[in-house]
PDB file of C-alpha atoms in Angstrom:
ATOM      1  CA  MET A   1       0.000   0.000   0.000  1.00  0.00           C
ATOM      2  CA  GLU A   2       1.352   3.439  -0.920  1.00  0.00           C
ATOM      3  CA  MET A   3       2.187   5.930   1.809  1.00  0.00           C
ATOM      4  CA  GLY A   4      -0.600   8.319   0.870  1.00  0.00           C
ATOM      5  CA  LYS A   5      -3.152   5.516   0.976  1.00  0.00           C
ATOM      6  CA  LYS A   6      -1.943   4.413   4.414  1.00  0.00           C
ATOM      7  CA  GLU A   7      -2.420   7.937   5.768  1.00  0.00           C
ATOM      8  CA  GLU A   8      -5.870   8.117   4.198  1.00  0.00           C
ATOM      9  CA  VAL A   9      -6.885   4.802   5.776  1.00  0.00           C
ATOM     10  CA  LEU A  10      -5.565   5.899   9.167  1.00  0.00           C
ATOM     11  CA  ARG A  11      -7.482   9.172   9.064  1.00  0.00           C
ATOM     12  CA  GLU A  12     -10.673   7.365   8.055  1.00  0.00           C
ATOM     13  CA  ARG A  13     -10.387   4.898  10.908  1.00  0.00           C
ATOM     14  CA  LEU A  14      -9.672   7.619  13.436  1.00  0.00           C
ATOM     15  CA  LEU A  15     -12.744   9.485  12.234  1.00  0.00           C
ATOM     16  CA  GLU A  16     -14.821   6.340  12.622  1.00  0.00           C
ATOM     17  CA  ALA A  17     -13.595   5.946  16.202  1.00  0.00           C
ATOM     18  CA  GLY A  18     -14.578   9.548  16.931  1.00  0.00           C
ATOM     19  CA  LYS A  19     -12.837   9.703  20.291  1.00  0.00           C
ATOM     20  CA  ILE A  20      -9.785   7.796  21.528  1.00  0.00           C
ATOM     21  CA  ALA A  21      -7.400   7.430  24.430  1.00  0.00           C
ATOM     22  CA  VAL A  22      -3.822   6.659  23.442  1.00  0.00           C
ATOM     23  CA  ALA A  23      -1.505   4.497  25.536  1.00  0.00           C
ATOM     24  CA  TYR A  24       1.483   6.823  25.292  1.00  0.00           C
ATOM     25  CA  SER A  25       5.030   5.580  25.953  1.00  0.00           C
ATOM     26  CA  GLY A  26       7.127   8.592  24.981  1.00  0.00           C
ATOM     27  CA  GLY A  27       8.334   6.910  21.786  1.00  0.00           C
ATOM     28  CA  ILE A  28       7.831   8.012  18.209  1.00  0.00           C
ATOM     29  CA  ASP A  29       5.058   5.513  17.416  1.00  0.00           C
ATOM     30  CA  SER A  30       2.576   6.561  20.079  1.00  0.00           C
ATOM     31  CA  TYR A  31       3.570  10.224  19.724  1.00  0.00           C
ATOM     32  CA  PHE A  32       2.890  10.119  15.988  1.00  0.00           C
ATOM     33  CA  LEU A  33      -0.471   8.457  16.645  1.00  0.00           C
ATOM     34  CA  LEU A  34      -1.318  11.203  19.123  1.00  0.00           C
ATOM     35  CA  GLU A  35      -0.425  13.906  16.615  1.00  0.00           C
ATOM     36  CA  MET A  36      -2.567  12.265  13.945  1.00  0.00           C
ATOM     37  CA  ALA A  37      -5.478  11.773  16.335  1.00  0.00           C
ATOM     38  CA  VAL A  38      -5.387  15.421  17.437  1.00  0.00           C
ATOM     39  CA  SER A  39      -5.169  16.527  13.805  1.00  0.00           C
ATOM     40  CA  VAL A  40      -8.187  14.428  12.785  1.00  0.00           C
ATOM     41  CA  LEU A  41     -10.377  14.523  15.888  1.00  0.00           C
ATOM     42  CA  GLY A  42      -9.353  17.681  17.743  1.00  0.00           C
ATOM     43  CA  ARG A  43      -7.837  17.925  21.222  1.00  0.00           C
ATOM     44  CA  ASP A  44     -11.142  17.524  23.080  1.00  0.00           C
ATOM     45  CA  HIS A  45     -11.579  14.052  21.625  1.00  0.00           C
ATOM     46  CA  VAL A  46      -8.106  12.708  22.405  1.00  0.00           C
ATOM     47  CA  LEU A  47      -6.571  11.671  25.712  1.00  0.00           C
ATOM     48  CA  ALA A  48      -2.992  10.508  26.263  1.00  0.00           C
ATOM     49  CA  VAL A  49      -2.371   8.160  29.188  1.00  0.00           C
ATOM     50  CA  PHE A  50       1.229   7.730  30.301  1.00  0.00           C
ATOM     51  CA  CYS A  51       2.558   5.231  32.862  1.00  0.00           C
ATOM     52  CA  ARG A  52       5.627   6.141  34.859  1.00  0.00           C
ATOM     53  CA  GLY A  53       7.520   3.502  36.790  1.00  0.00           C
ATOM     54  CA  ALA A  54      10.774   1.667  37.441  1.00  0.00           C
ATOM     55  CA  MET A  55      10.790   0.300  33.873  1.00  0.00           C
ATOM     56  CA  MET A  56      11.647   3.740  32.484  1.00  0.00           C
ATOM     57  CA  PRO A  57      14.655   6.036  33.112  1.00  0.00           C
ATOM     58  CA  GLU A  58      13.814   9.337  34.823  1.00  0.00           C
ATOM     59  CA  ALA A  59      15.209  11.328  31.892  1.00  0.00           C
ATOM     60  CA  GLU A  60      12.906   9.457  29.488  1.00  0.00           C
ATOM     61  CA  GLU A  61       9.933  10.157  31.716  1.00  0.00           C
ATOM     62  CA  ALA A  62      10.688  13.870  31.825  1.00  0.00           C
ATOM     63  CA  GLU A  63      11.140  13.998  28.049  1.00  0.00           C
ATOM     64  CA  ALA A  64       7.870  12.121  27.464  1.00  0.00           C
ATOM     65  CA  ILE A  65       5.925  14.622  29.550  1.00  0.00           C
ATOM     66  CA  ARG A  66       7.651  17.581  27.866  1.00  0.00           C
ATOM     67  CA  LEU A  67       6.531  16.261  24.494  1.00  0.00           C
ATOM     68  CA  LEU A  68       2.934  15.951  25.673  1.00  0.00           C
ATOM     69  CA  GLU A  69       2.960  19.568  26.743  1.00  0.00           C
ATOM     70  CA  LEU A  70       4.499  20.553  23.410  1.00  0.00           C
ATOM     71  CA  LEU A  71       1.634  18.838  21.591  1.00  0.00           C
ATOM     72  CA  ARG A  72      -0.850  20.480  23.994  1.00  0.00           C
ATOM     73  CA  VAL A  73      -2.866  17.283  24.259  1.00  0.00           C
ATOM     74  CA  ASN A  74      -4.978  16.335  27.276  1.00  0.00           C
ATOM     75  CA  TYR A  75      -3.149  13.728  29.313  1.00  0.00           C
ATOM     76  CA  ARG A  76      -3.095  11.710  32.521  1.00  0.00           C
ATOM     77  CA  ILE A  77      -0.016  10.320  34.282  1.00  0.00           C
ATOM     78  CA  LEU A  78      -0.288   7.042  36.182  1.00  0.00           C
ATOM     79  CA  THR A  79       2.217   5.469  38.542  1.00  0.00           C
ATOM     80  CA  ALA A  80       2.820   1.831  37.642  1.00  0.00           C
ATOM     81  CA  GLU A  81       4.190  -0.490  40.323  1.00  0.00           C
ATOM     82  CA  VAL A  82       5.635  -2.917  37.784  1.00  0.00           C
ATOM     83  CA  LEU A  83       7.788  -4.680  40.364  1.00  0.00           C
ATOM     84  CA  SER A  84       4.574  -5.792  42.055  1.00  0.00           C
ATOM     85  CA  VAL A  85       3.985  -8.023  39.016  1.00  0.00           C
ATOM     86  CA  PRO A  86       5.748 -11.291  40.023  1.00  0.00           C
ATOM     87  CA  GLU A  87       6.661 -12.296  36.481  1.00  0.00           C
ATOM     88  CA  PHE A  88       8.209  -8.883  35.837  1.00  0.00           C
ATOM     89  CA  ALA A  89      10.197  -8.870  39.083  1.00  0.00           C
ATOM     90  CA  SER A  90      11.535 -12.363  38.365  1.00  0.00           C
ATOM     91  CA  ASN A  91      12.302 -11.362  34.751  1.00  0.00           C
ATOM     92  CA  ASP A  92      10.384 -14.278  33.322  1.00  0.00           C
ATOM     93  CA  LYS A  93      10.830 -14.704  29.548  1.00  0.00           C
ATOM     94  CA  ARG A  94       7.153 -13.753  29.157  1.00  0.00           C
ATOM     95  CA  ARG A  95       7.443 -10.791  31.504  1.00  0.00           C
ATOM     96  CA  CYS A  96       6.302  -8.440  28.724  1.00  0.00           C
ATOM     97  CA  TYR A  97       2.962 -10.228  28.517  1.00  0.00           C
ATOM     98  CA  PHE A  98       2.262  -9.880  32.227  1.00  0.00           C
ATOM     99  CA  CYS A  99       3.625  -6.331  32.422  1.00  0.00           C
ATOM    100  CA  LYS A 100       1.672  -5.184  29.361  1.00  0.00           C
ATOM    101  CA  LYS A 101      -1.504  -6.762  30.764  1.00  0.00           C
ATOM    102  CA  TYR A 102      -0.988  -4.806  33.989  1.00  0.00           C
ATOM    103  CA  LEU A 103      -0.085  -1.492  32.324  1.00  0.00           C
ATOM    104  CA  MET A 104      -2.789  -1.591  29.664  1.00  0.00           C
ATOM    105  CA  GLY A 105      -5.330  -2.587  32.280  1.00  0.00           C
ATOM    106  CA  LYS A 106      -4.496   0.545  34.267  1.00  0.00           C
ATOM    107  CA  ILE A 107      -4.638   2.672  31.126  1.00  0.00           C
ATOM    108  CA  GLN A 108      -8.022   1.234  30.135  1.00  0.00           C
ATOM    109  CA  GLU A 109      -9.410   1.902  33.587  1.00  0.00           C
ATOM    110  CA  CYS A 110      -8.192   5.504  33.482  1.00  0.00           C
ATOM    111  CA  ALA A 111      -9.553   6.005  29.968  1.00  0.00           C
ATOM    112  CA  HIS A 112     -12.982   4.659  30.886  1.00  0.00           C
ATOM    113  CA  LYS A 113     -13.168   6.866  33.972  1.00  0.00           C
ATOM    114  CA  ASN A 114     -12.518   9.848  31.725  1.00  0.00           C
ATOM    115  CA  GLY A 115     -15.205   8.896  29.218  1.00  0.00           C
ATOM    116  CA  PHE A 116     -13.045   7.186  26.586  1.00  0.00           C
ATOM    117  CA  THR A 117     -14.119   3.686  25.569  1.00  0.00           C
ATOM    118  CA  VAL A 118     -11.605   3.181  22.737  1.00  0.00           C
ATOM    119  CA  VAL A 119      -7.986   2.753  23.806  1.00  0.00           C
ATOM    120  CA  ALA A 120      -5.288   2.664  21.122  1.00  0.00           C
ATOM    121  CA  ASP A 121      -1.567   2.003  21.136  1.00  0.00           C
ATOM    122  CA  GLY A 122       1.275   2.793  18.728  1.00  0.00           C
ATOM    123  CA  GLY A 123       1.846  -0.757  17.538  1.00  0.00           C
ATOM    124  CA  ASN A 124       3.059  -1.018  13.941  1.00  0.00           C
ATOM    125  CA  VAL A 125       3.465  -3.753  11.325  1.00  0.00           C
ATOM    126  CA  ASN A 126       7.078  -4.509  12.283  1.00  0.00           C
ATOM    127  CA  ASP A 127       6.130  -5.304  15.883  1.00  0.00           C
ATOM    128  CA  ARG A 128       4.566  -8.512  14.632  1.00  0.00           C
ATOM    129  CA  GLU A 129       7.837  -9.654  13.071  1.00  0.00           C
ATOM    130  CA  VAL A 130       9.824 -10.022  16.306  1.00  0.00           C
ATOM    131  CA  TYR A 131       9.392 -11.652  19.721  1.00  0.00           C
ATOM    132  CA  ARG A 132       6.759  -9.487  21.433  1.00  0.00           C
ATOM    133  CA  PRO A 133       4.761 -11.475  24.014  1.00  0.00           C
ATOM    134  CA  GLY A 134       3.096  -8.219  25.059  1.00  0.00           C
ATOM    135  CA  LEU A 135       1.094  -8.282  21.828  1.00  0.00           C
ATOM    136  CA  GLN A 136      -0.998 -11.124  23.212  1.00  0.00           C
ATOM    137  CA  ALA A 137      -1.996  -8.965  26.175  1.00  0.00           C
ATOM    138  CA  VAL A 138      -2.911  -6.093  23.849  1.00  0.00           C
ATOM    139  CA  GLU A 139      -5.166  -8.390  21.840  1.00  0.00           C
ATOM    140  CA  GLU A 140      -6.767  -9.949  24.922  1.00  0.00           C
ATOM    141  CA  LEU A 141      -7.654  -6.536  26.342  1.00  0.00           C
ATOM    142  CA  GLY A 142      -9.042  -5.284  23.053  1.00  0.00           C
ATOM    143  CA  ILE A 143      -6.503  -2.487  22.636  1.00  0.00           C
ATOM    144  CA  TRP A 144      -6.708  -0.997  19.143  1.00  0.00           C
ATOM    145  CA  SER A 145      -3.551  -0.657  17.017  1.00  0.00           C
ATOM    146  CA  PRO A 146      -4.611   1.709  14.199  1.00  0.00           C
ATOM    147  CA  LEU A 147      -1.097   2.198  12.802  1.00  0.00           C
ATOM    148  CA  ALA A 148      -0.595  -1.532  12.289  1.00  0.00           C
ATOM    149  CA  GLU A 149      -4.140  -1.877  10.997  1.00  0.00           C
ATOM    150  CA  SER A 150      -3.459   0.849   8.420  1.00  0.00           C
ATOM    151  CA  GLY A 151      -0.246  -0.827   7.248  1.00  0.00           C
ATOM    152  CA  PHE A 152       2.314   1.512   8.863  1.00  0.00           C
ATOM    153  CA  THR A 153       5.842   0.193   9.309  1.00  0.00           C
ATOM    154  CA  LYS A 154       8.385   1.823  11.609  1.00  0.00           C
ATOM    155  CA  ALA A 155      10.011   3.457   8.573  1.00  0.00           C
ATOM    156  CA  ASP A 156       6.623   4.816   7.460  1.00  0.00           C
ATOM    157  CA  ILE A 157       6.040   6.361  10.868  1.00  0.00           C
ATOM    158  CA  ARG A 158       9.447   8.042  10.928  1.00  0.00           C
ATOM    159  CA  ARG A 159       8.968   9.393   7.422  1.00  0.00           C
ATOM    160  CA  CYS A 160       5.523  10.830   8.185  1.00  0.00           C
ATOM    161  CA  ALA A 161       6.664  12.177  11.532  1.00  0.00           C
ATOM    162  CA  LYS A 162       9.526  13.994   9.806  1.00  0.00           C
ATOM    163  CA  GLU A 163       7.137  15.475   7.246  1.00  0.00           C
ATOM    164  CA  CYS A 164       4.856  16.593  10.097  1.00  0.00           C
ATOM    165  CA  GLY A 165       7.794  18.274  11.824  1.00  0.00           C
ATOM    166  CA  LEU A 166       7.656  16.116  14.939  1.00  0.00           C
ATOM    167  CA  PRO A 167      10.825  16.722  16.990  1.00  0.00           C
ATOM    168  CA  ILE A 168      11.491  13.050  17.736  1.00  0.00           C
ATOM    169  CA  TRP A 169      11.004  11.606  14.247  1.00  0.00           C
ATOM    170  CA  ASP A 170      14.494  10.064  14.391  1.00  0.00           C
ATOM    171  CA  LYS A 171      14.522   9.143  18.075  1.00  0.00           C
ATOM    172  CA  PRO A 172      16.113   5.701  18.630  1.00  0.00           C
ATOM    173  CA  SER A 173      13.784   3.013  19.961  1.00  0.00           C
ATOM    174  CA  GLN A 174      13.778   2.762  23.739  1.00  0.00           C
ATOM    175  CA  ALA A 175      12.880  -0.609  25.233  1.00  0.00           C
ATOM    176  CA  CYS A 176      11.879  -1.246  28.844  1.00  0.00           C
ATOM    177  CA  LEU A 177      14.866  -1.285  31.209  1.00  0.00           C
ATOM    178  CA  ALA A 178      14.119  -4.906  32.093  1.00  0.00           C
ATOM    179  CA  SER A 179      15.441  -5.815  28.633  1.00  0.00           C
ATOM    180  CA  ARG A 180      18.945  -4.920  29.828  1.00  0.00           C
ATOM    181  CA  PHE A 181      19.081  -8.039  31.995  1.00  0.00           C
ATOM    182  CA  PRO A 182      19.278 -11.738  31.038  1.00  0.00           C
ATOM    183  CA  TYR A 183      16.004 -13.566  31.574  1.00  0.00           C
ATOM    184  CA  ASP A 184      15.471 -15.025  35.056  1.00  0.00           C
ATOM    185  CA  THR A 185      17.702 -12.364  36.629  1.00  0.00           C
ATOM    186  CA  PRO A 186      15.613 -10.990  39.531  1.00  0.00           C
ATOM    187  CA  LEU A 187      14.904  -7.294  39.084  1.00  0.00           C
ATOM    188  CA  THR A 188      14.883  -4.535  41.687  1.00  0.00           C
ATOM    189  CA  ALA A 189      14.315  -0.808  41.480  1.00  0.00           C
ATOM    190  CA  GLU A 190      18.011  -0.274  42.243  1.00  0.00           C
ATOM    191  CA  LYS A 191      19.169  -2.536  39.400  1.00  0.00           C
ATOM    192  CA  LEU A 192      16.854  -0.909  36.878  1.00  0.00           C
ATOM    193  CA  GLN A 193      17.885   2.549  38.006  1.00  0.00           C
ATOM    194  CA  ARG A 194      21.559   1.688  37.662  1.00  0.00           C
ATOM    195  CA  ALA A 195      21.077   0.558  34.056  1.00  0.00           C
ATOM    196  CA  GLY A 196      19.122   3.710  33.298  1.00  0.00           C
ATOM    197  CA  GLN A 197      21.746   5.963  34.878  1.00  0.00           C
ATOM    198  CA  ALA A 198      24.543   4.305  32.899  1.00  0.00           C
ATOM    199  CA  GLU A 199      22.690   4.823  29.632  1.00  0.00           C
ATOM    200  CA  GLU A 200      21.897   8.426  30.496  1.00  0.00           C
ATOM    201  CA  ILE A 201      25.642   9.072  30.910  1.00  0.00           C
ATOM    202  CA  LEU A 202      26.182   7.732  27.395  1.00  0.00           C
ATOM    203  CA  HIS A 203      23.262   9.746  25.993  1.00  0.00           C
ATOM    204  CA  ARG A 204      24.637  12.964  27.446  1.00  0.00           C
ATOM    205  CA  ALA A 205      27.993  12.189  25.834  1.00  0.00           C
ATOM    206  CA  GLY A 206      26.307  12.050  22.443  1.00  0.00           C
ATOM    207  CA  PHE A 207      25.643   8.317  22.063  1.00  0.00           C
ATOM    208  CA  ARG A 208      21.955   8.548  21.133  1.00  0.00           C
ATOM    209  CA  ALA A 209      21.562   4.860  20.276  1.00  0.00           C
ATOM    210  CA  CYS A 210      23.009   2.616  22.961  1.00  0.00           C
ATOM    211  CA  ARG A 211      22.228  -0.111  25.471  1.00  0.00           C
ATOM    212  CA  VAL A 212      23.900  -1.060  28.728  1.00  0.00           C
ATOM    213  CA  ARG A 213      23.304  -4.766  29.286  1.00  0.00           C
ATOM    214  CA  VAL A 214      23.838  -5.786  32.881  1.00  0.00           C
ATOM    215  CA  HIS A 215      25.480  -9.072  33.873  1.00  0.00           C
ATOM    216  CA  ASP A 216      25.703  -8.872  37.662  1.00  0.00           C
ATOM    217  CA  THR A 217      28.550  -6.355  38.223  1.00  0.00           C
ATOM    218  CA  ILE A 218      29.527  -6.187  34.527  1.00  0.00           C
ATOM    219  CA  ALA A 219      28.175  -3.475  32.231  1.00  0.00           C
ATOM    220  CA  ARG A 220      28.216  -4.622  28.585  1.00  0.00           C
ATOM    221  CA  ILE A 221      27.826  -1.561  26.375  1.00  0.00           C
ATOM    222  CA  GLU A 222      26.255  -1.767  22.926  1.00  0.00           C
ATOM    223  CA  VAL A 223      26.663   1.184  20.538  1.00  0.00           C
ATOM    224  CA  GLU A 224      26.592   1.569  16.772  1.00  0.00           C
ATOM    225  CA  ARG A 225      29.754   0.206  15.123  1.00  0.00           C
ATOM    226  CA  GLU A 226      30.787   3.657  13.921  1.00  0.00           C
ATOM    227  CA  ASP A 227      30.719   4.881  17.549  1.00  0.00           C
ATOM    228  CA  MET A 228      32.906   2.145  19.006  1.00  0.00           C
ATOM    229  CA  GLU A 229      36.276   3.814  18.569  1.00  0.00           C
ATOM    230  CA  ARG A 230      35.029   7.064  20.095  1.00  0.00           C
ATOM    231  CA  LEU A 231      33.693   5.184  23.110  1.00  0.00           C
ATOM    232  CA  ILE A 232      36.895   3.199  23.635  1.00  0.00           C
ATOM    233  CA  ARG A 233      38.986   6.374  23.558  1.00  0.00           C
ATOM    234  CA  ASP A 234      36.844   8.163  26.144  1.00  0.00           C
ATOM    235  CA  THR A 235      38.359   6.771  29.335  1.00  0.00           C
ATOM    236  CA  ALA A 236      36.631   9.325  31.548  1.00  0.00           C
ATOM    237  CA  LEU A 237      33.239   8.342  30.162  1.00  0.00           C
ATOM    238  CA  LEU A 238      33.886   4.652  30.742  1.00  0.00           C
ATOM    239  CA  HIS A 239      34.914   5.397  34.323  1.00  0.00           C
ATOM    240  CA  ALA A 240      31.706   7.411  34.786  1.00  0.00           C
ATOM    241  CA  VAL A 241      29.655   4.408  33.690  1.00  0.00           C
ATOM    242  CA  LYS A 242      31.640   2.172  36.009  1.00  0.00           C
ATOM    243  CA  ASP A 243      31.083   4.539  38.932  1.00  0.00           C
ATOM    244  CA  VAL A 244      27.340   4.004  38.693  1.00  0.00           C
ATOM    245  CA  GLY A 245      27.985   0.706  40.446  1.00  0.00           C
ATOM    246  CA  PHE A 246      29.822  -1.717  38.178  1.00  0.00           C
ATOM    247  CA  SER A 247      33.072  -3.610  38.729  1.00  0.00           C
ATOM    248  CA  PHE A 248      33.809  -3.955  35.008  1.00  0.00           C
ATOM    249  CA  VAL A 249      32.765  -2.190  31.811  1.00  0.00           C
ATOM    250  CA  THR A 250      32.981  -4.000  28.473  1.00  0.00           C
ATOM    251  CA  LEU A 251      32.165  -3.176  24.849  1.00  0.00           C
ATOM    252  CA  ASP A 252      30.078  -5.604  22.817  1.00  0.00           C
ATOM    253  CA  LEU A 253      31.909  -5.986  19.503  1.00  0.00           C
ATOM    254  CA  GLU A 254      28.723  -7.062  17.714  1.00  0.00           C
ATOM    255  CA  GLY A 255      27.339  -3.573  18.199  1.00  0.00           C
ATOM    256  CA  LEU A 256      23.857  -2.335  19.029  1.00  0.00           C
ATOM    257  CA  ARG A 257      21.009  -4.782  18.436  1.00  0.00           C
ATOM    258  CA  SER A 258      17.592  -5.440  19.907  1.00  0.00           C
ATOM    259  CA  GLY A 259      16.297  -8.624  21.486  1.00  0.00           C
ATOM    260  CA  VAL A 260      19.746 -10.015  22.314  1.00  0.00           C
ATOM    261  CA  PHE A 261      18.353 -12.158  25.131  1.00  0.00           C
ATOM    262  CA  ASP A 262      15.489 -13.540  23.036  1.00  0.00           C
ATOM    263  CA  SER A 263      17.517 -15.958  20.926  1.00  0.00           C
TER     264      SER A 263
END
């Protein structure tokens, strides 16, 4: 389907819905959906619901809220106690299913209390091509994924977001902090915070796309291949990451990649 047709289909389906609440994560997908929904339906017929919690770095949370205010959309902020979900705290391989069920359940409840019966997320076509157990929870709860339904890929979303002038059209994907740990590694707020702090140090140094995978007291850094030499040469930066609470800092020579613990 051509890009113009995809946009036309999306607008038609948003119009049919008439009024939607968007499960907003702070990423480009849900932000683009919000922008489109506001454009088609008007601000009074759109609500963004954002969950803050230990699964997200503080800097990401602050940026997500700043973007909501920039869009001038109505929004609600919920506090999610994700570590109260046993499968999340134990880092079960299907933790995303249980966590998504919990988070989306809270978002649905908030949406309904505010008069919104349709809850949508920013899921796209590519999400169905990788290991995403959370998709089952989305389907079970009846969460609508209009971008995927209209044929939008991640590349489509970035392209349209750029054309719309959205400030985060090229923002690297940000997965839940639990993904920084091997499955079955028990999670705590302190461990998640440490991973988030280490990545924030790298972000501030200009490494926009990076991951800090945590193996007990070892921080395994993933960056794009073209950034490896710069990282290796920056001894002060590596020491700053180490000072967050690691005994050793290593560089993954395979570079940045998603889902490394899923294989």
